[in-house]
Short mmCIF file of C-alpha atoms and ligand atoms in Angstrom, two decimals:
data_model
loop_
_atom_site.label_atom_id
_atom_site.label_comp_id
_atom_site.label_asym_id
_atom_site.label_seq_id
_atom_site.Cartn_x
_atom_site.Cartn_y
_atom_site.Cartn_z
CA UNK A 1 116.82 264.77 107.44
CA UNK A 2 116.25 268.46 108.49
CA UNK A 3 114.16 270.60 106.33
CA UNK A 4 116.68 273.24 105.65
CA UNK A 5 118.85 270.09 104.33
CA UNK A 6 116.87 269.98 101.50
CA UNK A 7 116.78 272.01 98.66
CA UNK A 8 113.36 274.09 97.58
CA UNK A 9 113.41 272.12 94.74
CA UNK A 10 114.77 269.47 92.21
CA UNK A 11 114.18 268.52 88.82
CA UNK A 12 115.48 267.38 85.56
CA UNK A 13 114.51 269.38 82.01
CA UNK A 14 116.08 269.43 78.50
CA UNK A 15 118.65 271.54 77.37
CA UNK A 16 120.38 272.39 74.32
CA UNK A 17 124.17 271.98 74.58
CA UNK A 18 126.41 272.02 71.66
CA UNK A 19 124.09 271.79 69.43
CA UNK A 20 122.86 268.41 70.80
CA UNK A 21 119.78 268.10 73.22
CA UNK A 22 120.79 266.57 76.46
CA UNK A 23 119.15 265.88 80.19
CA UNK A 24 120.00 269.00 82.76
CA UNK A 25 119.76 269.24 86.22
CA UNK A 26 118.02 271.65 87.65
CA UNK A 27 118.58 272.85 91.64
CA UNK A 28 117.24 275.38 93.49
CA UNK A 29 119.35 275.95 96.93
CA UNK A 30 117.53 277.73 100.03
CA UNK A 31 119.73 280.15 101.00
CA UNK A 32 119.94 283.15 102.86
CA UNK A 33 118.48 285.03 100.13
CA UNK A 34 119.44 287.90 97.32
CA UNK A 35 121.21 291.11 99.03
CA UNK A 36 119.44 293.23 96.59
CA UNK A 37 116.14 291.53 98.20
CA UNK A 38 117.20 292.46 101.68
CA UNK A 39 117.69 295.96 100.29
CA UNK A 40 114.14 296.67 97.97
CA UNK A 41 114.33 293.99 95.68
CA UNK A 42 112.85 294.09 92.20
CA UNK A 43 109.25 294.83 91.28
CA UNK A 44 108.65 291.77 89.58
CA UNK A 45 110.88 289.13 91.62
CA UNK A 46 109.38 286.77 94.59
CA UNK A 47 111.93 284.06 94.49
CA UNK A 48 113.28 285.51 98.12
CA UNK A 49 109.71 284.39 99.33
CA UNK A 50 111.09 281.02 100.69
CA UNK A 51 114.44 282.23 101.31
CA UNK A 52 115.90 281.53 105.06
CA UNK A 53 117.89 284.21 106.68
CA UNK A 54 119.63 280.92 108.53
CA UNK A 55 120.44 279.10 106.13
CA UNK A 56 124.15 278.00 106.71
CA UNK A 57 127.13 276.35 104.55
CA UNK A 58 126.54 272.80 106.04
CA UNK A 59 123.23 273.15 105.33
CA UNK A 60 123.89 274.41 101.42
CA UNK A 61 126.75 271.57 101.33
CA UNK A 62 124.31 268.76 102.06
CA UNK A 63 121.40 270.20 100.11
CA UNK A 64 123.43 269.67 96.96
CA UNK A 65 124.72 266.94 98.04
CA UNK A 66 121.31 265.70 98.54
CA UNK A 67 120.46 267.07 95.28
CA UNK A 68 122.89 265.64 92.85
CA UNK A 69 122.09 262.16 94.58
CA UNK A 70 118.60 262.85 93.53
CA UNK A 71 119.72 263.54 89.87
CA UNK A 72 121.99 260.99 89.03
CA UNK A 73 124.44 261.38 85.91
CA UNK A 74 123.95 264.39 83.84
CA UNK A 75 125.73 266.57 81.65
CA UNK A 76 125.18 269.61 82.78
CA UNK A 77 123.42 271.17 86.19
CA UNK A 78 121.53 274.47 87.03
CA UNK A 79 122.06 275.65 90.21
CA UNK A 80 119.65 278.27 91.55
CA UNK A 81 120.09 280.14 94.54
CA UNK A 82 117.38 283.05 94.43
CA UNK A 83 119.89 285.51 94.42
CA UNK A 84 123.75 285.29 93.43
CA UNK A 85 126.20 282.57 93.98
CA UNK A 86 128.82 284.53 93.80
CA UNK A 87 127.72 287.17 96.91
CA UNK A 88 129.88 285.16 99.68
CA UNK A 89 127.14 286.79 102.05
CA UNK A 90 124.90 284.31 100.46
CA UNK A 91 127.01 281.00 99.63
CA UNK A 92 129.88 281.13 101.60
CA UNK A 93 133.03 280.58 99.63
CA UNK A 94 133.74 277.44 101.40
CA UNK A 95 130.04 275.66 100.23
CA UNK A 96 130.69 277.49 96.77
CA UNK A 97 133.89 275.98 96.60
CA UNK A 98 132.75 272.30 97.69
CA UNK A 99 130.06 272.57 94.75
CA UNK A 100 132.43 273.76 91.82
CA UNK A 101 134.88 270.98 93.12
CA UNK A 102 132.21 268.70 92.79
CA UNK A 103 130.82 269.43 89.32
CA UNK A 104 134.53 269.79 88.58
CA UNK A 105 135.82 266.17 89.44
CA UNK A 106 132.63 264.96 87.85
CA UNK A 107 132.58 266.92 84.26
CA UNK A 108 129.65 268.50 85.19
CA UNK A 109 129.12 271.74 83.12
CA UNK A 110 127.73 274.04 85.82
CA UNK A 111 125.10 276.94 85.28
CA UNK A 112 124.48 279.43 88.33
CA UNK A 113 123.68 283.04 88.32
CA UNK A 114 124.72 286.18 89.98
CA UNK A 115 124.60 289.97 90.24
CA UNK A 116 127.42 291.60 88.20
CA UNK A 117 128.91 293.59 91.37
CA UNK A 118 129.63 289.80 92.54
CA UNK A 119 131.03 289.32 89.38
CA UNK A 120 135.18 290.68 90.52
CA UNK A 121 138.62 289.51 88.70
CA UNK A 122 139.35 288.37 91.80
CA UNK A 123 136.08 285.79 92.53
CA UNK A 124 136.42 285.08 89.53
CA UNK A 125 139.50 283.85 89.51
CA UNK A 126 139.12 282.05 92.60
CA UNK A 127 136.14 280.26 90.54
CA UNK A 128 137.99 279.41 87.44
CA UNK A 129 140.61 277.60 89.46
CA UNK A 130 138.57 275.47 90.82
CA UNK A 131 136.38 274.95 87.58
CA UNK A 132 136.42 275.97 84.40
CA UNK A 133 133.49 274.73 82.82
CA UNK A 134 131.18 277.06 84.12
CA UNK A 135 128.52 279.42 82.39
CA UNK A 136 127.34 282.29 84.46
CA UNK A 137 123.77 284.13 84.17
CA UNK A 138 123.11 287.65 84.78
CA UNK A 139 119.55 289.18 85.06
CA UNK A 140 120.24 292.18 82.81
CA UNK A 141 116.32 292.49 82.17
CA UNK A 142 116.82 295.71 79.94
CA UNK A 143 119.17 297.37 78.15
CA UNK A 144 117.55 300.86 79.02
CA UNK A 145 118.96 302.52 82.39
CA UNK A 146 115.67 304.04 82.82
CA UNK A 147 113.85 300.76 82.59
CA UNK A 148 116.15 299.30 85.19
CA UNK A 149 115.57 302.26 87.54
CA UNK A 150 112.01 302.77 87.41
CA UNK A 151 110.38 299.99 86.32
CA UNK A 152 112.85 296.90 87.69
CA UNK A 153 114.35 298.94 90.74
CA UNK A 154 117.13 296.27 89.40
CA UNK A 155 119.88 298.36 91.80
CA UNK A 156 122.60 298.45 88.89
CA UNK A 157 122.87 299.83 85.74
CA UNK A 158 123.48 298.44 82.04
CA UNK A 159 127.30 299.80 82.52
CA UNK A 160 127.71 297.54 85.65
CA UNK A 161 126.42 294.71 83.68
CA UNK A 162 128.43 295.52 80.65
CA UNK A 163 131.66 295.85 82.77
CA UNK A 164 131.05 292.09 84.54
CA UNK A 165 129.70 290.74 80.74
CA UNK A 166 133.54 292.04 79.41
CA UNK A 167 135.36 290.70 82.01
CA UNK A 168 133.55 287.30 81.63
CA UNK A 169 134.52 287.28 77.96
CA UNK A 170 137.78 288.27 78.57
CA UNK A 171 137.95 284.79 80.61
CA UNK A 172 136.38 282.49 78.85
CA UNK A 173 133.78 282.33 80.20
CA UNK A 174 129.78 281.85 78.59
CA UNK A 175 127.37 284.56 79.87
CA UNK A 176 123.55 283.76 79.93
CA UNK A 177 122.18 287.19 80.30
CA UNK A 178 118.22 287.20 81.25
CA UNK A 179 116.15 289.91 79.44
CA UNK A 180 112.39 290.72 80.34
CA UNK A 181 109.67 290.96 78.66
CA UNK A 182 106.95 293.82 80.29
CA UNK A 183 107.91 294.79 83.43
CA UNK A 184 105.32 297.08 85.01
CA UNK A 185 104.71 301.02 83.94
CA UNK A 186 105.47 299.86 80.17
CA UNK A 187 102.86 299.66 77.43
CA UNK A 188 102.66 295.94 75.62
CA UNK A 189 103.91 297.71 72.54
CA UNK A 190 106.89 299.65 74.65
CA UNK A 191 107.81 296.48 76.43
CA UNK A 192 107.96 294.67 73.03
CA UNK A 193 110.44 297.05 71.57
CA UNK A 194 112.48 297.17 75.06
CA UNK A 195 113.14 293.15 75.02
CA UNK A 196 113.89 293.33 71.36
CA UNK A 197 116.77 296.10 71.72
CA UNK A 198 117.81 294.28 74.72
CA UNK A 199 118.42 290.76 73.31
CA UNK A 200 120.54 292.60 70.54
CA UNK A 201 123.07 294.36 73.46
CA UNK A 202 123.23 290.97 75.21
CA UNK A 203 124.23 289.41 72.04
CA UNK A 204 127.41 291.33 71.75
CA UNK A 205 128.57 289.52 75.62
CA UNK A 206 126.58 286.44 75.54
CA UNK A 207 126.51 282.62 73.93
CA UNK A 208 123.07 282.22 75.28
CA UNK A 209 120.28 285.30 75.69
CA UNK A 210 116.86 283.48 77.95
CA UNK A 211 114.00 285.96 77.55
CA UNK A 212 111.63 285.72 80.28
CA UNK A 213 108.33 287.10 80.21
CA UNK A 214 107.14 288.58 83.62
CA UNK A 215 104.99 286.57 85.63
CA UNK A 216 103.05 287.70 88.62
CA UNK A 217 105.02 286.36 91.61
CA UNK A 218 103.78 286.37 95.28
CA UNK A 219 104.33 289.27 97.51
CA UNK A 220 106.03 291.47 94.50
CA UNK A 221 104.92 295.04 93.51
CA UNK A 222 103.62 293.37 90.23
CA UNK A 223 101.24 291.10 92.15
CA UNK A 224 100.06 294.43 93.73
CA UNK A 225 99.62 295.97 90.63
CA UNK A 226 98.08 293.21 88.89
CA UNK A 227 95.33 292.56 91.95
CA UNK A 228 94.77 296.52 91.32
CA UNK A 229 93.57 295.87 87.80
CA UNK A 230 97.11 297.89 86.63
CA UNK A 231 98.90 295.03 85.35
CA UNK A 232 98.83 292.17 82.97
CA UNK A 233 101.53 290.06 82.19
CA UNK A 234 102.47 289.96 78.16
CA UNK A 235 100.64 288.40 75.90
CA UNK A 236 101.94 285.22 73.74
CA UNK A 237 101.95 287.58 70.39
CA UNK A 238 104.31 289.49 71.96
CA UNK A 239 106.54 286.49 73.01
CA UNK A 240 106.54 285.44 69.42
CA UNK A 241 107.08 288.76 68.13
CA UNK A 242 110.29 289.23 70.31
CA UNK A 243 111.22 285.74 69.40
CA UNK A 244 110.61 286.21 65.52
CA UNK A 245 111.96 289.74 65.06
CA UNK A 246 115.49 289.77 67.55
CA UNK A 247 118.59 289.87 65.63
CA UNK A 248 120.75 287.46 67.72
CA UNK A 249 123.63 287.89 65.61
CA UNK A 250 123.89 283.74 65.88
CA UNK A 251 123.97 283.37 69.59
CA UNK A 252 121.76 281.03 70.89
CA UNK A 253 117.98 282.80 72.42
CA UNK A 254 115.63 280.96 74.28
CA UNK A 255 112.35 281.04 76.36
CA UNK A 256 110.54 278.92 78.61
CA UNK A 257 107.77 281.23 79.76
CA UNK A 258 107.04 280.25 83.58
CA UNK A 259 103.37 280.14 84.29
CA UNK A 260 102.87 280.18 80.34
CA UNK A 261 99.13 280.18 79.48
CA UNK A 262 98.02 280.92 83.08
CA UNK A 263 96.47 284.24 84.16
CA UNK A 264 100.07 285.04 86.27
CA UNK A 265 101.92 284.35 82.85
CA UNK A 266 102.32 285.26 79.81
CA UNK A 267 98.87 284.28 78.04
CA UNK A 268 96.77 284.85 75.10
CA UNK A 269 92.70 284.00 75.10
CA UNK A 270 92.96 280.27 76.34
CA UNK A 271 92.17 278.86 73.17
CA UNK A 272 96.07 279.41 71.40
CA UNK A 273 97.91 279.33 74.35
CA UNK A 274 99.16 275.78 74.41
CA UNK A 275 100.04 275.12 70.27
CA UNK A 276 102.22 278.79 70.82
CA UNK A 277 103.55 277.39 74.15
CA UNK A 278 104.60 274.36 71.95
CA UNK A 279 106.03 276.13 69.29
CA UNK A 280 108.82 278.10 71.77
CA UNK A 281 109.51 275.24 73.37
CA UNK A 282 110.46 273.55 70.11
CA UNK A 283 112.45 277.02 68.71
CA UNK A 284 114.07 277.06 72.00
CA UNK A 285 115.45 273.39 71.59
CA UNK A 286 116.28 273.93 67.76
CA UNK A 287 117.08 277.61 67.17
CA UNK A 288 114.73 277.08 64.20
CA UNK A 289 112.47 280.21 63.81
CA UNK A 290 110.43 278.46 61.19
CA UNK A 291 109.41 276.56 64.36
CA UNK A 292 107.64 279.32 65.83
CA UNK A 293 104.16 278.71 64.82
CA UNK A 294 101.16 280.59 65.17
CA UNK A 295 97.76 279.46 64.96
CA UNK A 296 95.00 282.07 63.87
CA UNK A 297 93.11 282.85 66.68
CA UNK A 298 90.36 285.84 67.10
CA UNK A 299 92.54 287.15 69.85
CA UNK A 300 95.14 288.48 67.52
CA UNK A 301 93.33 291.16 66.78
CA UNK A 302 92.53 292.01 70.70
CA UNK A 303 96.47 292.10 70.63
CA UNK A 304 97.08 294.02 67.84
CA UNK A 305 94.66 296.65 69.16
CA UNK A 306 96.16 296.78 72.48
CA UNK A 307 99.53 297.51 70.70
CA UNK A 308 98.00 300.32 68.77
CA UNK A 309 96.03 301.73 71.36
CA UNK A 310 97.87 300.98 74.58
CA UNK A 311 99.57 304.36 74.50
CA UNK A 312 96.76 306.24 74.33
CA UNK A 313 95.27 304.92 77.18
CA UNK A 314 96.31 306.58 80.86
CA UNK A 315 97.68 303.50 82.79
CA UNK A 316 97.64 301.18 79.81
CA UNK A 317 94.71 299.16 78.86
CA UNK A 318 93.48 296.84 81.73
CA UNK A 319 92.71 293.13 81.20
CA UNK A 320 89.24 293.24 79.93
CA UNK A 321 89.27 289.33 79.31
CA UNK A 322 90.45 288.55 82.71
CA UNK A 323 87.44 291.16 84.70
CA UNK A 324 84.66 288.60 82.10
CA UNK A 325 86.39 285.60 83.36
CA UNK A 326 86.68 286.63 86.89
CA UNK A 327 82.55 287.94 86.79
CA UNK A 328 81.70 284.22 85.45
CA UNK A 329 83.49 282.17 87.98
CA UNK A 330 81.45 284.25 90.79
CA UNK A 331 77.70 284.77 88.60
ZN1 ZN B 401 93.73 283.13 71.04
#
């Protein structure tokens, strides 16, 4: 089989559906990539790294077909495409229509995301008549225009996201809206209060609100900024603080922090990382909050510190931890 008759990747994770955890699929499609990529792209996002600009529908038909093949029987399947499914520049409505069929005729509740300007009465309607047990995720990232502008370069505003969230819920159907925590150009202490007052807007539109915590991504301005000494991604206490203190209003909130405990992730001191890690993962699965533990660790006070004092500092503080660990791998 070709190579671009494969997907970039496959695997299976848990998920909590109904209030029952189950076995998802996960997919990640090569396509042609995210318009907004093609265009800019945002600071923090290098998922258009592997994209190909060639990618055609037969080759996105058989890559899920190849996929779900790989996967077997599950209740419910993630489908990634680095960008939107819904932007027919991307996933032709012919190969989007083959998948919803698919996951249709098979009771397959299906996850994918997309920009809200994809996000029409008229797509969508073309979508819900082929399936209409579908959830759809938005990147809002922040609820704060300015944010979006200058920090994200995100290329739409909360009103566009608001508009597609309404008509969503106006249709049925579930929203999973993505919120970040500490994009660049934001103290630790500003980025904390950002995700928090985001997480309560997506609320209002969304059953489920996934807060993802920036990690440095190949080829992105963050990477830049981060090999500059500018940047460094959140720390765990601020993960947990989002976590703890968010008013949800009931809808469901999790987190799976990608490259969690590494130096590209969100990370703490080394020593906490993995019992915090534990302790989302196992809020995240039971919406219990009494779940998220926290160990004492010396670092806590580093953080707290760096939440006091960040503002003060021109730049923000840099990561003093990482410049000792760096000096000892090369002493
Ligand atoms: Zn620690």
């Amino acid at each position: 089989m070709r190579q671009d008759e494969w997907p970039i990747s496959i695997w299976k994770e848990k998920e909590l559906l109904d209030g029952k955890v189950v076995d998802a699929g996960v997919v990640i499609l090569q396509t042609s990539g995210c318009s907004h990529f093609h265009s800019g792209g945002c600071s923090m996002c290098g998922y258009n790294y592997g994209a190909s600009e060639s990618a055609k529908r037969t080759d996105i038909v058989k890559q899920f077909d190849t996929a779900v093949r790989q996967i077997g029987e599950v209740p419910f399947l993630k489908l990634y495409t680095s960008g939107s499914f819904l932007d027919e520049c991307e996933v032709p409505s012919d190969a989007a229509d083959h998948i919803l069929r698919h996951c249709s005729d098979s009771g397959v509740r299906l996850l994918f995301e997309s920009r809200p300007e994809y996000v029409t009465p008229g797509r969508l309607g073309n979508v819900l008549a082929l399936n209409e047990k579908i959830e759809i995720a938005i990147g809002l990232e922040s609820a704060n225009d300015r944010v979006l502008k200058y920090s994200v370069n995100k290329g739409f505003t909360v009103a566009d996201y608001q508009r597609a969230a309404e008509l969503m819920n106006d249709r049925g159907v579930d929203l999973r809206s993505y919120v970040l925590l500490k994009p660049p150009f934001l103290t630790e202490a500003e980025a904390v209060a950002d995700s928090i007052a985001t997480i309560e807007h997506a609320s209002k539109f969304s059953a489920t609100v996934s807060l993802n915590p920036v990690n440095v991504q190949k080829g992105t301005l963050v990477e830049k900024l981060w090999r500059d000494w500018a940047y460094r991604p959140p720390w765990l206490w601020s993960v947990l603080n989002v976590l703890k203190t968010a008013d949800t209003n009931g809808k469901k909130l999790v987190c799976d922090p990608t490259g969690g405990g590494k130096e590209r992730g969100a990370h703490n001191c080394g020593d906490c990382d993995h019992v915090i890690l534990d302790s989302i993962k196992a809020y995240s699965m039971s919406q219990d909050k009494s779940r998220l533990g926290s160990p004492e660790c010396r670092c806590a006070e580093i953080w707290k510190s760096v939440m006091d004092l960040d503002g003060f500092v021109m730049g923000g503080t840099c990561d003093i931890q990482r410049h000792f660990r760096a000096k000892g791998r090369t002493s």
